[in-house]
């Protein structure tokens, strides 16, 4: 991360119980972010959240809302996260090294399932954007390549025959905000553009392998414009669209097949697999967009309710107020 030492950023891990995975995401990765009051956002992956929260309550009771501690402790925390939210418990407004941080704790199994299958399309959406990985015992960086390729394919389905590299990253970035109710009143309306423009070279580094793969398959062609902007041309034919659909997560493909139909085919390895039957690229794009929007709306709403229940009244109001203040500034 620009401007901050990685050891300093990893200071949070020194006061927490052992974790399997940890990364930083969000606005703090923006090199031009000069807002010292904004929180640094962490995703923490652990093998057993209930056991982990039980240990963390002994070490860092002040990280949790007092009502949670009184009403049920670690069991209540994980039950709300799993039954009301999407498997993630967030502790916001935690002071660490004289900075404010927010960390979300998730079971590693659930994190991997969301990365590979977009089961909830919550943390997988965050990992489609640049992150700073501080701990990775299970090689999540490599696992996430499936998620990045799927995001590339989804974005290409939604884009026209000609677009810029910035357009592509903006479309990828917007996938996880499509249907998010917070975008209506509690998020900066320019958020996607700010993320992409502020971290453009990080997006390039993340997505270069998949763009090169699709170029090699003649699905994409690149042309350098006079202003050094890269224009991208894509094949919008039915065969190309089918290839893109085949790279989408299984949960999305299965739902698309229920709506559009499917057939069984033999892949290159001789295995029988399901192929979604599509009439056009536009039809596939519209169907996929509706499914992704529904997943995001469902997950973001559930997590917002769980967050208000677990953050406590003071932190909950404070967090929403901060979000709405940023949204208001972007509108006026």
C-alpha atoms as a printed R data frame, in Angstrom:
    type eleno elety resid chain resno       x       y       z
1   ATOM     1    CA   UNK     A     1   0.000   0.000   0.000
2   ATOM     2    CA   UNK     A     2   1.283   3.433  -0.941
3   ATOM     3    CA   UNK     A     3   2.498   5.568   1.927
4   ATOM     4    CA   UNK     A     4   2.247   2.978   4.712
5   ATOM     5    CA   UNK     A     5   4.685   0.313   5.823
6   ATOM     6    CA   UNK     A     6   3.426  -3.256   5.452
7   ATOM     7    CA   UNK     A     7   4.642  -4.124   8.941
8   ATOM     8    CA   UNK     A     8   2.607  -1.230  10.320
9   ATOM     9    CA   UNK     A     9  -0.473  -2.392   8.408
10  ATOM    10    CA   UNK     A    10   0.032  -5.889   9.786
11  ATOM    11    CA   UNK     A    11   0.044  -4.537  13.326
12  ATOM    12    CA   UNK     A    12  -3.576  -5.603  13.723
13  ATOM    13    CA   UNK     A    13  -2.550  -9.245  13.361
14  ATOM    14    CA   UNK     A    14  -0.219  -8.901  16.335
15  ATOM    15    CA   UNK     A    15  -3.123  -8.257  18.707
16  ATOM    16    CA   UNK     A    16  -5.541 -10.828  17.255
17  ATOM    17    CA   UNK     A    17  -5.637 -14.634  17.625
18  ATOM    18    CA   UNK     A    18  -3.906 -16.531  14.766
19  ATOM    19    CA   UNK     A    19  -5.573 -16.271  11.346
20  ATOM    20    CA   UNK     A    20  -5.304 -18.172   8.053
21  ATOM    21    CA   UNK     A    21  -5.824 -15.218   5.727
22  ATOM    22    CA   UNK     A    22  -5.750 -11.447   5.963
23  ATOM    23    CA   UNK     A    23  -5.977  -8.708   3.371
24  ATOM    24    CA   UNK     A    24  -6.684  -5.001   3.199
25  ATOM    25    CA   UNK     A    25  -9.231  -3.681   0.740
26  ATOM    26    CA   UNK     A    26 -11.108  -0.477   0.060
27  ATOM    27    CA   UNK     A    27 -10.324   3.223  -0.131
28  ATOM    28    CA   UNK     A    28  -7.075   3.005   1.860
29  ATOM    29    CA   UNK     A    29  -5.454   1.347  -1.169
30  ATOM    30    CA   UNK     A    30  -6.094   4.487  -3.196
31  ATOM    31    CA   UNK     A    31  -2.701   6.236  -3.537
32  ATOM    32    CA   UNK     A    32  -4.335   9.670  -3.418
33  ATOM    33    CA   UNK     A    33  -6.407   8.982  -0.327
34  ATOM    34    CA   UNK     A    34  -5.349  11.686   2.134
35  ATOM    35    CA   UNK     A    35  -8.310  11.181   4.490
36  ATOM    36    CA   UNK     A    36  -6.701  10.283   7.810
37  ATOM    37    CA   UNK     A    37 -10.129   9.780   9.388
38  ATOM    38    CA   UNK     A    38 -11.196   6.919   7.095
39  ATOM    39    CA   UNK     A    39 -10.930   3.366   8.397
40  ATOM    40    CA   UNK     A    40  -8.570   0.736   7.011
41  ATOM    41    CA   UNK     A    41 -10.678  -2.280   5.982
42  ATOM    42    CA   UNK     A    42  -9.468  -5.839   6.620
43  ATOM    43    CA   UNK     A    43 -10.818  -9.267   5.673
44  ATOM    44    CA   UNK     A    44  -9.779 -11.935   8.193
45  ATOM    45    CA   UNK     A    45 -10.145 -15.633   7.327
46  ATOM    46    CA   UNK     A    46 -10.170 -18.230  10.139
47  ATOM    47    CA   UNK     A    47 -10.900 -21.960  10.296
48  ATOM    48    CA   UNK     A    48 -13.479 -21.769  13.124
49  ATOM    49    CA   UNK     A    49 -15.098 -18.347  13.656
50  ATOM    50    CA   UNK     A    50 -16.847 -19.254  16.934
51  ATOM    51    CA   UNK     A    51 -13.628 -20.506  18.513
52  ATOM    52    CA   UNK     A    52 -11.728 -17.531  17.096
53  ATOM    53    CA   UNK     A    53 -14.218 -14.971  18.448
54  ATOM    54    CA   UNK     A    54 -14.155 -16.737  21.825
55  ATOM    55    CA   UNK     A    55 -10.385 -16.240  21.976
56  ATOM    56    CA   UNK     A    56 -10.574 -12.699  20.632
57  ATOM    57    CA   UNK     A    57 -13.163 -11.718  23.248
58  ATOM    58    CA   UNK     A    58 -10.577 -12.610  25.911
59  ATOM    59    CA   UNK     A    59  -7.901 -10.532  24.179
60  ATOM    60    CA   UNK     A    60  -9.910  -7.657  22.697
61  ATOM    61    CA   UNK     A    61 -13.310  -7.411  24.361
62  ATOM    62    CA   UNK     A    62 -13.433  -3.700  23.520
63  ATOM    63    CA   UNK     A    63 -13.597  -4.529  19.789
64  ATOM    64    CA   UNK     A    64 -17.152  -5.833  20.236
65  ATOM    65    CA   UNK     A    65 -20.466  -4.172  21.064
66  ATOM    66    CA   UNK     A    66 -21.214  -4.629  24.761
67  ATOM    67    CA   UNK     A    67 -24.716  -5.965  24.030
68  ATOM    68    CA   UNK     A    68 -23.236  -8.881  22.077
69  ATOM    69    CA   UNK     A    69 -20.996  -9.819  24.978
70  ATOM    70    CA   UNK     A    70 -23.894  -9.725  27.447
71  ATOM    71    CA   UNK     A    71 -26.366 -11.623  25.259
72  ATOM    72    CA   UNK     A    72 -24.319 -14.543  24.038
73  ATOM    73    CA   UNK     A    73 -20.697 -13.798  23.227
74  ATOM    74    CA   UNK     A    74 -19.004 -15.805  20.477
75  ATOM    75    CA   UNK     A    75 -22.059 -17.963  19.825
76  ATOM    76    CA   UNK     A    76 -24.339 -14.957  19.314
77  ATOM    77    CA   UNK     A    77 -21.735 -13.280  17.073
78  ATOM    78    CA   UNK     A    78 -21.424 -16.267  14.725
79  ATOM    79    CA   UNK     A    79 -25.165 -17.052  14.738
80  ATOM    80    CA   UNK     A    80 -26.018 -13.514  13.601
81  ATOM    81    CA   UNK     A    81 -23.264 -13.610  10.965
82  ATOM    82    CA   UNK     A    82 -24.449 -16.946   9.556
83  ATOM    83    CA   UNK     A    83 -28.232 -16.789  10.008
84  ATOM    84    CA   UNK     A    84 -28.880 -13.100   9.313
85  ATOM    85    CA   UNK     A    85 -25.753 -11.904   7.503
86  ATOM    86    CA   UNK     A    86 -23.650 -13.627   4.861
87  ATOM    87    CA   UNK     A    87 -21.171 -15.353   7.158
88  ATOM    88    CA   UNK     A    88 -19.042 -12.302   7.972
89  ATOM    89    CA   UNK     A    89 -18.848 -10.447  11.307
90  ATOM    90    CA   UNK     A    90 -17.411  -6.922  11.195
91  ATOM    91    CA   UNK     A    91 -15.822  -5.055  14.080
92  ATOM    92    CA   UNK     A    92 -15.699  -1.365  13.076
93  ATOM    93    CA   UNK     A    93 -13.982   1.623  14.709
94  ATOM    94    CA   UNK     A    94 -11.179  -0.421  16.283
95  ATOM    95    CA   UNK     A    95  -8.163   1.627  17.295
96  ATOM    96    CA   UNK     A    96  -4.837   0.121  16.199
97  ATOM    97    CA   UNK     A    97  -1.496   1.978  15.981
98  ATOM    98    CA   UNK     A    98  -3.358   5.287  16.372
99  ATOM    99    CA   UNK     A    99  -5.511   4.492  13.340
100 ATOM   100    CA   UNK     A   100  -9.105   3.374  12.961
101 ATOM   101    CA   UNK     A   101  -9.660  -0.030  11.384
102 ATOM   102    CA   UNK     A   102 -12.601  -2.264  10.543
103 ATOM   103    CA   UNK     A   103 -12.109  -6.004  10.242
104 ATOM   104    CA   UNK     A   104 -14.493  -8.674   8.969
105 ATOM   105    CA   UNK     A   105 -14.075 -12.262  10.131
106 ATOM   106    CA   UNK     A   106 -15.173 -15.151   7.898
107 ATOM   107    CA   UNK     A   107 -14.821 -18.931   7.894
108 ATOM   108    CA   UNK     A   108 -12.173 -19.970   5.349
109 ATOM   109    CA   UNK     A   109 -14.508 -22.548   3.808
110 ATOM   110    CA   UNK     A   110 -17.158 -19.869   3.208
111 ATOM   111    CA   UNK     A   111 -14.589 -17.472   1.759
112 ATOM   112    CA   UNK     A   112 -13.335 -20.080  -0.711
113 ATOM   113    CA   UNK     A   113 -16.889 -21.062  -1.693
114 ATOM   114    CA   UNK     A   114 -17.756 -17.448  -2.446
115 ATOM   115    CA   UNK     A   115 -14.543 -16.925  -4.429
116 ATOM   116    CA   UNK     A   116 -15.060 -20.035  -6.557
117 ATOM   117    CA   UNK     A   117 -18.836 -20.063  -6.886
118 ATOM   118    CA   UNK     A   118 -20.155 -16.550  -6.170
119 ATOM   119    CA   UNK     A   119 -22.518 -18.266  -3.746
120 ATOM   120    CA   UNK     A   120 -23.207 -14.966  -2.007
121 ATOM   121    CA   UNK     A   121 -21.160 -12.652  -4.220
122 ATOM   122    CA   UNK     A   122 -20.049 -10.622  -1.209
123 ATOM   123    CA   UNK     A   123 -16.379 -11.083  -0.353
124 ATOM   124    CA   UNK     A   124 -15.719 -12.407  -3.862
125 ATOM   125    CA   UNK     A   125 -16.714  -8.966  -5.155
126 ATOM   126    CA   UNK     A   126 -14.210  -7.279  -2.879
127 ATOM   127    CA   UNK     A   127 -11.476  -9.625  -4.082
128 ATOM   128    CA   UNK     A   128 -12.165  -8.650  -7.712
129 ATOM   129    CA   UNK     A   129 -10.615  -5.296  -6.865
130 ATOM   130    CA   UNK     A   130  -7.022  -4.644  -5.762
131 ATOM   131    CA   UNK     A   131  -6.207  -5.887  -2.258
132 ATOM   132    CA   UNK     A   132  -3.078  -5.953  -0.143
133 ATOM   133    CA   UNK     A   133  -2.560  -9.514   1.175
134 ATOM   134    CA   UNK     A   134  -0.799  -9.683   4.539
135 ATOM   135    CA   UNK     A   135  -1.341 -13.367   5.413
136 ATOM   136    CA   UNK     A   136  -2.172 -16.237   3.055
137 ATOM   137    CA   UNK     A   137  -1.650 -19.707   4.505
138 ATOM   138    CA   UNK     A   138  -3.999 -21.421   2.019
139 ATOM   139    CA   UNK     A   139  -2.832 -19.651  -1.170
140 ATOM   140    CA   UNK     A   140  -6.060 -17.679  -1.602
141 ATOM   141    CA   UNK     A   141  -4.247 -15.413  -4.058
142 ATOM   142    CA   UNK     A   142  -3.994 -18.350  -6.461
143 ATOM   143    CA   UNK     A   143  -7.557 -19.561  -5.746
144 ATOM   144    CA   UNK     A   144  -8.815 -16.068  -6.502
145 ATOM   145    CA   UNK     A   145  -7.612 -16.337 -10.109
146 ATOM   146    CA   UNK     A   146 -10.842 -18.266 -10.828
147 ATOM   147    CA   UNK     A   147 -12.804 -15.324  -9.458
148 ATOM   148    CA   UNK     A   148 -10.837 -12.800 -11.538
149 ATOM   149    CA   UNK     A   149 -11.334 -14.770 -14.759
150 ATOM   150    CA   UNK     A   150 -15.064 -15.040 -14.049
151 ATOM   151    CA   UNK     A   151 -15.246 -11.282 -13.405
152 ATOM   152    CA   UNK     A   152 -13.443 -10.628 -16.699
153 ATOM   153    CA   UNK     A   153 -15.911 -12.835 -18.562
154 ATOM   154    CA   UNK     A   154 -18.933 -11.239 -16.882
155 ATOM   155    CA   UNK     A   155 -17.701  -7.734 -17.701
156 ATOM   156    CA   UNK     A   156 -16.999  -8.646 -21.334
157 ATOM   157    CA   UNK     A   157 -20.534  -9.992 -21.726
158 ATOM   158    CA   UNK     A   158 -21.857  -6.624 -20.586
159 ATOM   159    CA   UNK     A   159 -19.578  -4.510 -22.791
160 ATOM   160    CA   UNK     A   160 -20.043  -3.593 -26.483
161 ATOM   161    CA   UNK     A   161 -17.756  -4.615 -29.345
162 ATOM   162    CA   UNK     A   162 -15.360  -1.693 -28.701
163 ATOM   163    CA   UNK     A   163 -14.351  -0.235 -25.331
164 ATOM   164    CA   UNK     A   164 -11.323   1.019 -23.418
165 ATOM   165    CA   UNK     A   165  -9.266  -0.758 -20.807
166 ATOM   166    CA   UNK     A   166 -10.644   1.666 -18.219
167 ATOM   167    CA   UNK     A   167 -14.184   0.762 -19.314
168 ATOM   168    CA   UNK     A   168 -13.388  -2.899 -18.678
169 ATOM   169    CA   UNK     A   169 -12.078  -2.336 -15.162
170 ATOM   170    CA   UNK     A   170 -15.000  -0.047 -14.343
171 ATOM   171    CA   UNK     A   171 -17.423  -2.757 -15.462
172 ATOM   172    CA   UNK     A   172 -15.601  -5.365 -13.375
173 ATOM   173    CA   UNK     A   173 -15.601  -3.037 -10.392
174 ATOM   174    CA   UNK     A   174 -19.319  -2.281 -10.766
175 ATOM   175    CA   UNK     A   175 -20.365  -5.953 -10.711
176 ATOM   176    CA   UNK     A   176 -20.401  -6.113  -6.912
177 ATOM   177    CA   UNK     A   177 -22.286  -2.807  -6.602
178 ATOM   178    CA   UNK     A   178 -25.087  -3.742  -9.014
179 ATOM   179    CA   UNK     A   179 -28.139  -4.067  -6.800
180 ATOM   180    CA   UNK     A   180 -26.385  -2.898  -3.617
181 ATOM   181    CA   UNK     A   181 -28.989  -0.778  -1.822
182 ATOM   182    CA   UNK     A   182 -26.249   1.302  -0.196
183 ATOM   183    CA   UNK     A   183 -25.456   2.820  -3.595
184 ATOM   184    CA   UNK     A   184 -28.830   4.579  -3.475
185 ATOM   185    CA   UNK     A   185 -28.113   6.640  -0.363
186 ATOM   186    CA   UNK     A   186 -24.936   5.646   1.475
187 ATOM   187    CA   UNK     A   187 -22.140   5.472  -1.077
188 ATOM   188    CA   UNK     A   188 -20.230   7.951  -3.223
189 ATOM   189    CA   UNK     A   189 -21.927   7.955  -6.648
190 ATOM   190    CA   UNK     A   190 -18.476   8.321  -8.237
191 ATOM   191    CA   UNK     A   191 -17.069   5.391  -6.268
192 ATOM   192    CA   UNK     A   192 -16.395   3.059  -9.209
193 ATOM   193    CA   UNK     A   193 -14.567   5.674 -11.272
194 ATOM   194    CA   UNK     A   194 -12.488   6.746  -8.269
195 ATOM   195    CA   UNK     A   195 -11.479   3.158  -7.541
196 ATOM   196    CA   UNK     A   196 -10.466   2.416 -11.132
197 ATOM   197    CA   UNK     A   197  -8.690   5.708 -11.843
198 ATOM   198    CA   UNK     A   198  -6.881   5.650  -8.497
199 ATOM   199    CA   UNK     A   199  -5.726   2.025  -8.822
200 ATOM   200    CA   UNK     A   200  -5.537   1.612 -12.597
201 ATOM   201    CA   UNK     A   201  -2.082   0.022 -12.661
202 ATOM   202    CA   UNK     A   202  -3.100  -2.459  -9.947
203 ATOM   203    CA   UNK     A   203  -6.106  -3.491 -12.048
204 ATOM   204    CA   UNK     A   204  -3.783  -3.899 -15.048
205 ATOM   205    CA   UNK     A   205  -1.512  -6.183 -13.067
206 ATOM   206    CA   UNK     A   206  -4.424  -8.263 -11.746
207 ATOM   207    CA   UNK     A   207  -6.230  -8.809 -15.040
208 ATOM   208    CA   UNK     A   208  -3.361  -8.951 -17.561
209 ATOM   209    CA   UNK     A   209  -3.158 -12.806 -17.630
210 ATOM   210    CA   UNK     A   210  -6.849 -13.171 -18.494
211 ATOM   211    CA   UNK     A   211  -6.791 -10.503 -21.175
212 ATOM   212    CA   UNK     A   212  -3.765 -12.190 -22.738
213 ATOM   213    CA   UNK     A   213  -5.547 -15.551 -22.604
214 ATOM   214    CA   UNK     A   214  -8.609 -14.164 -24.373
215 ATOM   215    CA   UNK     A   215  -6.418 -12.392 -26.909
216 ATOM   216    CA   UNK     A   216  -4.698 -15.703 -27.683
217 ATOM   217    CA   UNK     A   217  -8.131 -17.261 -28.244
218 ATOM   218    CA   UNK     A   218  -8.973 -14.425 -30.678
219 ATOM   219    CA   UNK     A   219 -11.792 -13.216 -28.445
220 ATOM   220    CA   UNK     A   220 -10.067  -9.851 -27.935
221 ATOM   221    CA   UNK     A   221  -7.926  -7.527 -30.013
222 ATOM   222    CA   UNK     A   222  -5.988  -4.545 -28.654
223 ATOM   223    CA   UNK     A   223  -5.201  -1.235 -30.331
224 ATOM   224    CA   UNK     A   224  -3.199   1.656 -28.883
225 ATOM   225    CA   UNK     A   225  -4.951   4.993 -29.460
226 ATOM   226    CA   UNK     A   226  -3.137   8.312 -29.979
227 ATOM   227    CA   UNK     A   227  -3.552   9.381 -26.349
228 ATOM   228    CA   UNK     A   228  -1.881   6.127 -25.170
229 ATOM   229    CA   UNK     A   229  -5.290   4.784 -24.234
230 ATOM   230    CA   UNK     A   230  -5.790   1.108 -25.085
231 ATOM   231    CA   UNK     A   231  -8.883   0.335 -27.147
232 ATOM   232    CA   UNK     A   232 -10.178  -3.215 -26.953
233 ATOM   233    CA   UNK     A   233 -12.269  -4.934 -29.611
234 ATOM   234    CA   UNK     A   234 -14.143  -8.121 -28.791
235 ATOM   235    CA   UNK     A   235 -15.829 -10.828 -30.805
236 ATOM   236    CA   UNK     A   236 -19.553 -10.525 -30.051
237 ATOM   237    CA   UNK     A   237 -20.527 -13.700 -31.901
238 ATOM   238    CA   UNK     A   238 -22.466 -16.569 -30.357
239 ATOM   239    CA   UNK     A   239 -19.443 -18.844 -30.027
240 ATOM   240    CA   UNK     A   240 -17.414 -16.156 -28.227
241 ATOM   241    CA   UNK     A   241 -20.331 -15.388 -25.899
242 ATOM   242    CA   UNK     A   242 -20.669 -19.104 -25.083
243 ATOM   243    CA   UNK     A   243 -16.971 -19.212 -24.188
244 ATOM   244    CA   UNK     A   244 -17.440 -16.285 -21.797
245 ATOM   245    CA   UNK     A   245 -20.491 -17.898 -20.191
246 ATOM   246    CA   UNK     A   246 -18.520 -21.116 -19.672
247 ATOM   247    CA   UNK     A   247 -16.069 -19.194 -17.456
248 ATOM   248    CA   UNK     A   248 -18.792 -17.915 -15.133
249 ATOM   249    CA   UNK     A   249 -19.152 -19.602 -11.709
250 ATOM   250    CA   UNK     A   250 -21.235 -22.777 -11.583
251 ATOM   251    CA   UNK     A   251 -23.987 -21.174  -9.492
252 ATOM   252    CA   UNK     A   252 -24.520 -18.486 -12.134
253 ATOM   253    CA   UNK     A   253 -24.367 -20.967 -15.020
254 ATOM   254    CA   UNK     A   254 -26.873 -23.275 -13.335
255 ATOM   255    CA   UNK     A   255 -29.357 -20.465 -12.817
256 ATOM   256    CA   UNK     A   256 -28.840 -19.252 -16.380
257 ATOM   257    CA   UNK     A   257 -29.474 -22.797 -17.613
258 ATOM   258    CA   UNK     A   258 -32.758 -22.928 -15.699
259 ATOM   259    CA   UNK     A   259 -33.900 -19.755 -17.459
260 ATOM   260    CA   UNK     A   260 -32.380 -20.207 -20.925
261 ATOM   261    CA   UNK     A   261 -31.999 -23.970 -21.236
262 ATOM   262    CA   UNK     A   262 -28.926 -26.195 -21.414
263 ATOM   263    CA   UNK     A   263 -27.369 -29.146 -23.177
264 ATOM   264    CA   UNK     A   264 -24.675 -31.706 -22.334
265 ATOM   265    CA   UNK     A   265 -21.394 -31.580 -24.240
266 ATOM   266    CA   UNK     A   266 -17.986 -33.256 -24.080
267 ATOM   267    CA   UNK     A   267 -15.158 -30.917 -23.107
268 ATOM   268    CA   UNK     A   268 -11.539 -31.194 -24.279
269 ATOM   269    CA   UNK     A   269 -10.754 -33.701 -21.518
270 ATOM   270    CA   UNK     A   270 -13.619 -35.979 -22.545
271 ATOM   271    CA   UNK     A   271 -15.818 -35.098 -19.589
272 ATOM   272    CA   UNK     A   272 -19.520 -34.363 -19.943
273 ATOM   273    CA   UNK     A   273 -20.428 -30.866 -18.814
274 ATOM   274    CA   UNK     A   274 -23.386 -28.543 -18.880
275 ATOM   275    CA   UNK     A   275 -23.509 -25.773 -21.493
276 ATOM   276    CA   UNK     A   276 -26.000 -22.944 -21.279
277 ATOM   277    CA   UNK     A   277 -27.988 -22.498 -24.492
278 ATOM   278    CA   UNK     A   278 -27.981 -18.832 -25.495
279 ATOM   279    CA   UNK     A   279 -29.647 -17.086 -28.401
280 ATOM   280    CA   UNK     A   280 -27.328 -14.072 -28.425
281 ATOM   281    CA   UNK     A   281 -24.637 -12.310 -26.418
282 ATOM   282    CA   UNK     A   282 -27.207  -9.694 -25.363
283 ATOM   283    CA   UNK     A   283 -29.587 -12.354 -24.047
284 ATOM   284    CA   UNK     A   284 -26.837 -14.003 -22.007
285 ATOM   285    CA   UNK     A   285 -25.649 -10.643 -20.659
286 ATOM   286    CA   UNK     A   286 -29.128  -9.573 -19.558
287 ATOM   287    CA   UNK     A   287 -29.830 -12.900 -17.855
288 ATOM   288    CA   UNK     A   288 -26.482 -12.881 -16.033
289 ATOM   289    CA   UNK     A   289 -26.911  -9.234 -14.998
290 ATOM   290    CA   UNK     A   290 -30.281  -9.969 -13.386
291 ATOM   291    CA   UNK     A   291 -28.866 -12.925 -11.470
292 ATOM   292    CA   UNK     A   292 -25.846 -10.972 -10.206
293 ATOM   293    CA   UNK     A   293 -28.025  -8.001  -9.227
294 ATOM   294    CA   UNK     A   294 -30.310 -10.266  -7.217
295 ATOM   295    CA   UNK     A   295 -27.381 -11.916  -5.424
296 ATOM   296    CA   UNK     A   296 -25.819  -8.546  -4.547
297 ATOM   297    CA   UNK     A   297 -29.140  -7.070  -3.387
298 ATOM   298    CA   UNK     A   298 -29.880 -10.075  -1.202
299 ATOM   299    CA   UNK     A   299 -26.390 -10.295   0.328
300 ATOM   300    CA   UNK     A   300 -25.884  -6.550   0.868
301 ATOM   301    CA   UNK     A   301 -29.281  -6.235   2.567
302 ATOM   302    CA   UNK     A   302 -28.674  -9.219   4.844
303 ATOM   303    CA   UNK     A   303 -25.211  -7.983   5.769
304 ATOM   304    CA   UNK     A   304 -26.469  -4.450   6.443
305 ATOM   305    CA   UNK     A   305 -29.074  -5.802   8.896
306 ATOM   306    CA   UNK     A   306 -26.508  -8.065  10.577
307 ATOM   307    CA   UNK     A   307 -24.067  -5.153  10.786
308 ATOM   308    CA   UNK     A   308 -26.556  -2.909  12.556
309 ATOM   309    CA   UNK     A   309 -27.352  -5.696  15.029
310 ATOM   310    CA   UNK     A   310 -23.730  -6.475  15.859
311 ATOM   311    CA   UNK     A   311 -22.073  -3.048  15.723
312 ATOM   312    CA   UNK     A   312 -24.154  -1.636  18.559
313 ATOM   313    CA   UNK     A   313 -26.269   1.499  18.455
314 ATOM   314    CA   UNK     A   314 -23.446   4.052  18.703
315 ATOM   315    CA   UNK     A   315 -21.110   2.403  16.165
316 ATOM   316    CA   UNK     A   316 -24.001   1.530  13.863
317 ATOM   317    CA   UNK     A   317 -25.265   5.103  13.673
318 ATOM   318    CA   UNK     A   318 -21.708   6.415  13.364
319 ATOM   319    CA   UNK     A   319 -20.882   4.066  10.477
320 ATOM   320    CA   UNK     A   320 -24.068   4.862   8.531
321 ATOM   321    CA   UNK     A   321 -23.565   8.595   9.144
322 ATOM   322    CA   UNK     A   322 -20.014   8.423   7.749
323 ATOM   323    CA   UNK     A   323 -21.219   6.584   4.658
324 ATOM   324    CA   UNK     A   324 -24.063   9.023   4.074
325 ATOM   325    CA   UNK     A   325 -21.718  11.999   4.520
326 ATOM   326    CA   UNK     A   326 -19.464  10.641   1.728
327 ATOM   327    CA   UNK     A   327 -22.500  10.025  -0.457
328 ATOM   328    CA   UNK     A   328 -23.827  13.534   0.167
329 ATOM   329    CA   UNK     A   329 -20.467  15.117  -0.732
330 ATOM   330    CA   UNK     A   330 -20.409  13.203  -4.025
331 ATOM   331    CA   UNK     A   331 -23.909  14.383  -4.940
332 ATOM   332    CA   UNK     A   332 -23.402  18.073  -4.119
